[in-house]
GROMACS .gro file of C-alpha atoms in nm:
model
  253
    1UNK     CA    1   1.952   7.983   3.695
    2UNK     CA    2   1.674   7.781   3.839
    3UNK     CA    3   1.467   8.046   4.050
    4UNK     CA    4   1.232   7.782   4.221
    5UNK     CA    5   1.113   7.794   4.556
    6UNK     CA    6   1.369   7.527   4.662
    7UNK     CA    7   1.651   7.637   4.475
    8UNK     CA    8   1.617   8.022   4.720
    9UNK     CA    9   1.555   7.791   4.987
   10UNK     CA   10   1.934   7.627   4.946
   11UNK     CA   11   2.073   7.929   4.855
   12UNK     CA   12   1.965   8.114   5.167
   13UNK     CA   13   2.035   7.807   5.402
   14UNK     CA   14   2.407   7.763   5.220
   15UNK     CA   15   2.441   8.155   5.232
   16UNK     CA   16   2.364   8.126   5.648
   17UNK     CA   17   2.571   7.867   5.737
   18UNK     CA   18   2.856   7.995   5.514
   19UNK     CA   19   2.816   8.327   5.703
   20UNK     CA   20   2.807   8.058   6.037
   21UNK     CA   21   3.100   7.910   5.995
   22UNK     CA   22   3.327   8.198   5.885
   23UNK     CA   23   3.210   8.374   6.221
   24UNK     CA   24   3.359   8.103   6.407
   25UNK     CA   25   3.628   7.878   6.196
   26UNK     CA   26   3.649   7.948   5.812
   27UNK     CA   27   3.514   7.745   5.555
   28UNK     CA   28   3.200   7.926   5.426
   29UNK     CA   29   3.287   7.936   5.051
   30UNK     CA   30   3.227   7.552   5.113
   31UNK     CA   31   2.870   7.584   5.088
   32UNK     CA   32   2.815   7.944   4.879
   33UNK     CA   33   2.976   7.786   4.583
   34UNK     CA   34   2.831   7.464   4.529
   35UNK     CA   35   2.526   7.606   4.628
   36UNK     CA   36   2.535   7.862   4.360
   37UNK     CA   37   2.695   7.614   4.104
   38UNK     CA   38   2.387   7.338   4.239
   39UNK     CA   39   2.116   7.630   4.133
   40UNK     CA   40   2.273   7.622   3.736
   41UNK     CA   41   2.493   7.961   3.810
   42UNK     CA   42   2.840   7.916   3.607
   43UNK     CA   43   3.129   7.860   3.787
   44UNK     CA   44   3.304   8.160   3.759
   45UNK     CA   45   2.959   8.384   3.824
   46UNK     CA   46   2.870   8.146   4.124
   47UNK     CA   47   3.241   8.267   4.257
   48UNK     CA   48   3.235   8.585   4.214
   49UNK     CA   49   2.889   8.605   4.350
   50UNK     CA   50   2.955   8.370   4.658
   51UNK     CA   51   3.255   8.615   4.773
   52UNK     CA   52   2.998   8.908   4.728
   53UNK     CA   53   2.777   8.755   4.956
   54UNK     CA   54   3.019   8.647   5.253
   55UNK     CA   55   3.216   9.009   5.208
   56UNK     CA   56   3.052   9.167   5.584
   57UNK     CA   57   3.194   8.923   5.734
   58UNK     CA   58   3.520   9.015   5.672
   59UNK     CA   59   3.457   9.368   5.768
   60UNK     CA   60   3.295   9.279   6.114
   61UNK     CA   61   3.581   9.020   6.143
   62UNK     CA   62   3.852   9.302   6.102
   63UNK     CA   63   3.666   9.543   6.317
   64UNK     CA   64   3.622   9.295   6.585
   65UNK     CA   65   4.043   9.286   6.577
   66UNK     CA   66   4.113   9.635   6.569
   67UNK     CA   67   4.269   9.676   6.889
   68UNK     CA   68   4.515   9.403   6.784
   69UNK     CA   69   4.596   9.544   6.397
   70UNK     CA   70   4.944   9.612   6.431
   71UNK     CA   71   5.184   9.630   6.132
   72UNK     CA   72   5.482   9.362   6.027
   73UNK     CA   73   5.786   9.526   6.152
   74UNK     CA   74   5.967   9.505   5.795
   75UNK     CA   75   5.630   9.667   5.628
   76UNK     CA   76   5.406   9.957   5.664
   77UNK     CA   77   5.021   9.948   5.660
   78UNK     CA   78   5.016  10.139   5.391
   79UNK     CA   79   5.229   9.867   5.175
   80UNK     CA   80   5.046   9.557   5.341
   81UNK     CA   81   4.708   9.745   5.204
   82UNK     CA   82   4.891   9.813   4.852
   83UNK     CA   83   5.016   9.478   4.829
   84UNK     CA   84   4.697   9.323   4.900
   85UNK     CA   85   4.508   9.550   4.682
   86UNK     CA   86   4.667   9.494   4.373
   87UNK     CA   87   4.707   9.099   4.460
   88UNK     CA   88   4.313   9.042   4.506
   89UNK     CA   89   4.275   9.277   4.186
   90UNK     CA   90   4.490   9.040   4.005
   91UNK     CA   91   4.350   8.714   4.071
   92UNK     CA   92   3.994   8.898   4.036
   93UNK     CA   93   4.141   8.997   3.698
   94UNK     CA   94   4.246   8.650   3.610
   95UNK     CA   95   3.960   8.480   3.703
   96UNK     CA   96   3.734   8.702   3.459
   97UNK     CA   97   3.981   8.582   3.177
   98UNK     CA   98   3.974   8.230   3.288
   99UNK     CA   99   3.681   8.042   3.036
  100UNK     CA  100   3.422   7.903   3.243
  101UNK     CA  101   3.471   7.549   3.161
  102UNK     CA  102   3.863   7.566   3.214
  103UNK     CA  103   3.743   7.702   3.567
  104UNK     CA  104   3.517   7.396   3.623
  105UNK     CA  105   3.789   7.158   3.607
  106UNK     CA  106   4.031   7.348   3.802
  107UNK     CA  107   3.737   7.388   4.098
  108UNK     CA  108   3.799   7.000   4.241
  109UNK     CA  109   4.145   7.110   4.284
  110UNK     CA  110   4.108   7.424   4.389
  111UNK     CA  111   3.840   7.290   4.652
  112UNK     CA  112   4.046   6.992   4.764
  113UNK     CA  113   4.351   7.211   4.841
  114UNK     CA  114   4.118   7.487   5.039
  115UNK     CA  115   4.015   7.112   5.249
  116UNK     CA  116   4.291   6.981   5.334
  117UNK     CA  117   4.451   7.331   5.434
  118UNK     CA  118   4.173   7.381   5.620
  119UNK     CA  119   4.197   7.043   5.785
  120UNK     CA  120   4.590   7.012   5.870
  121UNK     CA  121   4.538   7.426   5.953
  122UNK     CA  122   4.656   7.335   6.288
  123UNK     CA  123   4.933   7.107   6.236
  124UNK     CA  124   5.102   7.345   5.945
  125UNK     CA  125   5.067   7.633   6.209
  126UNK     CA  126   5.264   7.451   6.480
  127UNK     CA  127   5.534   7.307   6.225
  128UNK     CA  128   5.556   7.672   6.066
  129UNK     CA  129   5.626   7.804   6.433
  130UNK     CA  130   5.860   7.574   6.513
  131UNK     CA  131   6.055   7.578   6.197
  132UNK     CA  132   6.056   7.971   6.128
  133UNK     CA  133   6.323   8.196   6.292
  134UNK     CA  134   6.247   8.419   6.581
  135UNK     CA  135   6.297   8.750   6.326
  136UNK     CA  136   6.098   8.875   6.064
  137UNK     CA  137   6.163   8.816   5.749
  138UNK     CA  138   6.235   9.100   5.530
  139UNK     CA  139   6.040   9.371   5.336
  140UNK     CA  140   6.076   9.221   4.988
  141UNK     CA  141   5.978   8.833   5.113
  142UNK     CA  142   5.691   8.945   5.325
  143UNK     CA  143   5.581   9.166   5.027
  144UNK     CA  144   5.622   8.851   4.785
  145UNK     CA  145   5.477   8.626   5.026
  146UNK     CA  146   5.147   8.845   5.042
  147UNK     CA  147   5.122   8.941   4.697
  148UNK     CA  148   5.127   8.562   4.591
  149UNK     CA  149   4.860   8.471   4.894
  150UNK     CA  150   4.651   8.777   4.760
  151UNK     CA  151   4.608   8.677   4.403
  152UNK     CA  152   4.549   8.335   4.494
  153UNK     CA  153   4.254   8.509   4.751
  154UNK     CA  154   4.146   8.740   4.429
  155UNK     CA  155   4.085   8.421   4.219
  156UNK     CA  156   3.932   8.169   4.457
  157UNK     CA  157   3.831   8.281   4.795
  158UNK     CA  158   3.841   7.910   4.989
  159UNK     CA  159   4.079   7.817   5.239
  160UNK     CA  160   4.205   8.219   5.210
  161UNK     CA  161   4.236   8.262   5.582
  162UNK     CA  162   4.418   7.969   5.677
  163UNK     CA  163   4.667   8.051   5.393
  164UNK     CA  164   4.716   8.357   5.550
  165UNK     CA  165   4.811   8.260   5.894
  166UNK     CA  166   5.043   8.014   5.784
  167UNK     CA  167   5.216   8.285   5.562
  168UNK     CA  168   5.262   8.479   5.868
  169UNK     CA  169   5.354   8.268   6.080
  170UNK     CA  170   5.596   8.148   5.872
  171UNK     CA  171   5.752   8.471   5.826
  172UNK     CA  172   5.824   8.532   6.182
  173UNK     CA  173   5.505   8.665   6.337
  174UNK     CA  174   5.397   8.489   6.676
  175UNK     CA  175   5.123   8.696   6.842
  176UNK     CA  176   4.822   8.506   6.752
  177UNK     CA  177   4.576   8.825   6.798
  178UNK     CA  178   4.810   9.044   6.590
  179UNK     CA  179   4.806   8.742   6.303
  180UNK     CA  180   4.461   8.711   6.323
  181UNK     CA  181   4.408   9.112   6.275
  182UNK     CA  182   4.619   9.108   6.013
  183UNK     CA  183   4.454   8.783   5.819
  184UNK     CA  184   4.119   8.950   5.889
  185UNK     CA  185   4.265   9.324   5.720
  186UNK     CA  186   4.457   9.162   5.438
  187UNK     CA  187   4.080   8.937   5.364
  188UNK     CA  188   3.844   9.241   5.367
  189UNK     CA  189   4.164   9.434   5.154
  190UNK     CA  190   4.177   9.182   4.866
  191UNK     CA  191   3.813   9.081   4.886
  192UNK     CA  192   3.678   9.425   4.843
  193UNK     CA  193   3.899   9.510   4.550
  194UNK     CA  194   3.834   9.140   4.382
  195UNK     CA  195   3.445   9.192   4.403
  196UNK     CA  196   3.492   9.519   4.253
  197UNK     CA  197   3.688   9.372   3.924
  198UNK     CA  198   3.413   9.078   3.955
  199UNK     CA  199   3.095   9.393   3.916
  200UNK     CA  200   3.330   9.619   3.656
  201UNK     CA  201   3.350   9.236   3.468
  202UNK     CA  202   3.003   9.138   3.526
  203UNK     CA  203   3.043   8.829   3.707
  204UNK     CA  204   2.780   8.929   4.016
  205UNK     CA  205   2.464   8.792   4.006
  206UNK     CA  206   2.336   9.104   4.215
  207UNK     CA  207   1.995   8.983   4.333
  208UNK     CA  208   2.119   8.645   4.408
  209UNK     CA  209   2.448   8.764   4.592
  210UNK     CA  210   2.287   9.024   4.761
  211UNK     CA  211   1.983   8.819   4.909
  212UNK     CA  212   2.277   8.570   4.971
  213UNK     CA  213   2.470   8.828   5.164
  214UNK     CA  214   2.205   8.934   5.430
  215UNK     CA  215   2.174   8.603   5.470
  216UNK     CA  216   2.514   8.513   5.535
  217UNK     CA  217   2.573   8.879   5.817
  218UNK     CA  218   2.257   8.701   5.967
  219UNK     CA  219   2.441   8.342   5.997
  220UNK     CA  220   2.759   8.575   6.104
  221UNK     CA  221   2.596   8.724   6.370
  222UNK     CA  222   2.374   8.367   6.538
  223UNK     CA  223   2.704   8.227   6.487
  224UNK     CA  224   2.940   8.444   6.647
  225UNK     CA  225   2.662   8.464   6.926
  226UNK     CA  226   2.589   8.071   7.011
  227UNK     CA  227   2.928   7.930   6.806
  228UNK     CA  228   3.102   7.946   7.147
  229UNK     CA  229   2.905   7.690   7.308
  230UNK     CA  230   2.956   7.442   7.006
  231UNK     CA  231   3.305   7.198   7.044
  232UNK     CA  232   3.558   7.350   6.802
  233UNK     CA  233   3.628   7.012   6.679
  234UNK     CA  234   3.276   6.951   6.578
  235UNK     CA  235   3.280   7.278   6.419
  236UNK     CA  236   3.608   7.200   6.201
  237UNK     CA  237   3.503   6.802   6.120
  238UNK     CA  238   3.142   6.983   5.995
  239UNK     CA  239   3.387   7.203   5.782
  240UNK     CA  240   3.597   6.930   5.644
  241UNK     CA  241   3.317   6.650   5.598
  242UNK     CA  242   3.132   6.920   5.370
  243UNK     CA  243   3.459   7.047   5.175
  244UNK     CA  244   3.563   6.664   5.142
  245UNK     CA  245   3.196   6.590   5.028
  246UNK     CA  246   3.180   6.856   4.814
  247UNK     CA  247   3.554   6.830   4.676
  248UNK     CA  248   3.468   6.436   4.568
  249UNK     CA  249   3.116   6.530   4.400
  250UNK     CA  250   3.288   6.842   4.173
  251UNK     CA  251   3.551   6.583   4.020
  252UNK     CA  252   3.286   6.328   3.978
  253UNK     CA  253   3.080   6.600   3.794
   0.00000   0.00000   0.00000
């Protein structure tokens, strides 16, 4: 890795406005991974590493929420943690078997599907709504449902939380809060687990996702303080210029 003066300087600025923009809309992986990948760190280091350093985040998220955690009806906590545990363990798992060039060319995809979920979010929320029945589905879908949303979390973090939502929304859930308490748990669950398979594997670049990470809780917390005065719109076409940006340069590369 290239450990210039410049290079820290994009890593730190990346790191801050990844922590930013997950503090208000999603999308921070956007900038921690290419930014990593930019400074010469492989691709499947620079992942593991970039989900090290926006991990807080997901903790201040879900304790922000706590009032609103409540369970599905058709699952305990206790499963929804399992579930998500050994989900995020197994895509961790199969990213540290996954050769680092094979993971290079599956990034562009991998990226451009994070984008565009991220980008018709919205619309996929409202249709899910719509379309879904007003009960729950049952203990074994919901179970599948998360498990398969999990590993894909475990393996590459980006787009993770709109994924989410849309799962449980289209499983029957409507109170926003209680969706976004549960999205916010089932992140931190998976994310925690993943980053510890990444460390036993040694994918973490420690100094760099570590510097990375304080500045990321520092982007978190300017973000979550001024983000409410910034147009959500603005916010989200920021997010989907830079995945779209970023999406287009990794298959060029």
């Amino acid at each position: 890795m290239d450990h210039s003066i410049t290079t820290w300087a994009i890593l730190l600025v990346a790191a801050f406005l990844g922590g930013g923009l997950n503090a208000i809309a999603g999308g921070g992986s956007f900038f921690t991974f290419p930014a990593l990948v930019y400074a010469g760190v492989p691709a499947v280091a620079a992942n593991a590493s970039g989900t090290l350093a926006l991990l807080p985040g997901y903790f201040a998220s879900t304790w922000g929420y706590r009032e609103d955690l409540r369970p599905p009806a058709t699952l305990s906590m206790g499963a929804l943690v399992a579930i998500s545990l050994g989900g995020g363990a197994a895509g961790a798992a199969l990213l540290l078997t996954t050769p680092d060039d094979v993971f290079r060319a599956i990034v562009p995809w991998l990226l451009l599907v994070a984008t565009l979920l991220f980008a018709f979010g919205p619309w996929l929320l409202r249709r899910f709504k719509r379309d879904s029945t007003e009960s729950e589905a049952n203990a074994m879908v919901q179970g599948f449902t998360l498990a398969v949303v999990s590993v894909y979390g475990g393996y590459f973090n980006g787009g993770l939380g709109i994924v989410l939502l849309a799962a449980f929304s289209l499983l029957g859930h409507r109170d926003i809060n209680s969706m976004q308490g549960l999205k916010n748990l089932v992140s931190s669950v998976l994310t925690a687990i993943a980053v510890s398979v990444y460390a036993f594997g040694g994918a973490i670049l420690w100094r760099e996702a570590l510097v990375m990470m304080l500045a990321a809780t520092v982007g978190g917390y300017v973000m979550a303080r001024v983000g409410r005065r910034l147009p959500s719109s603005l916010v989200r076409a920021v997010v989907i210029v830079t995945g779209s940006v970023m999406t287009v340069l990794f298959f060029r590369s």
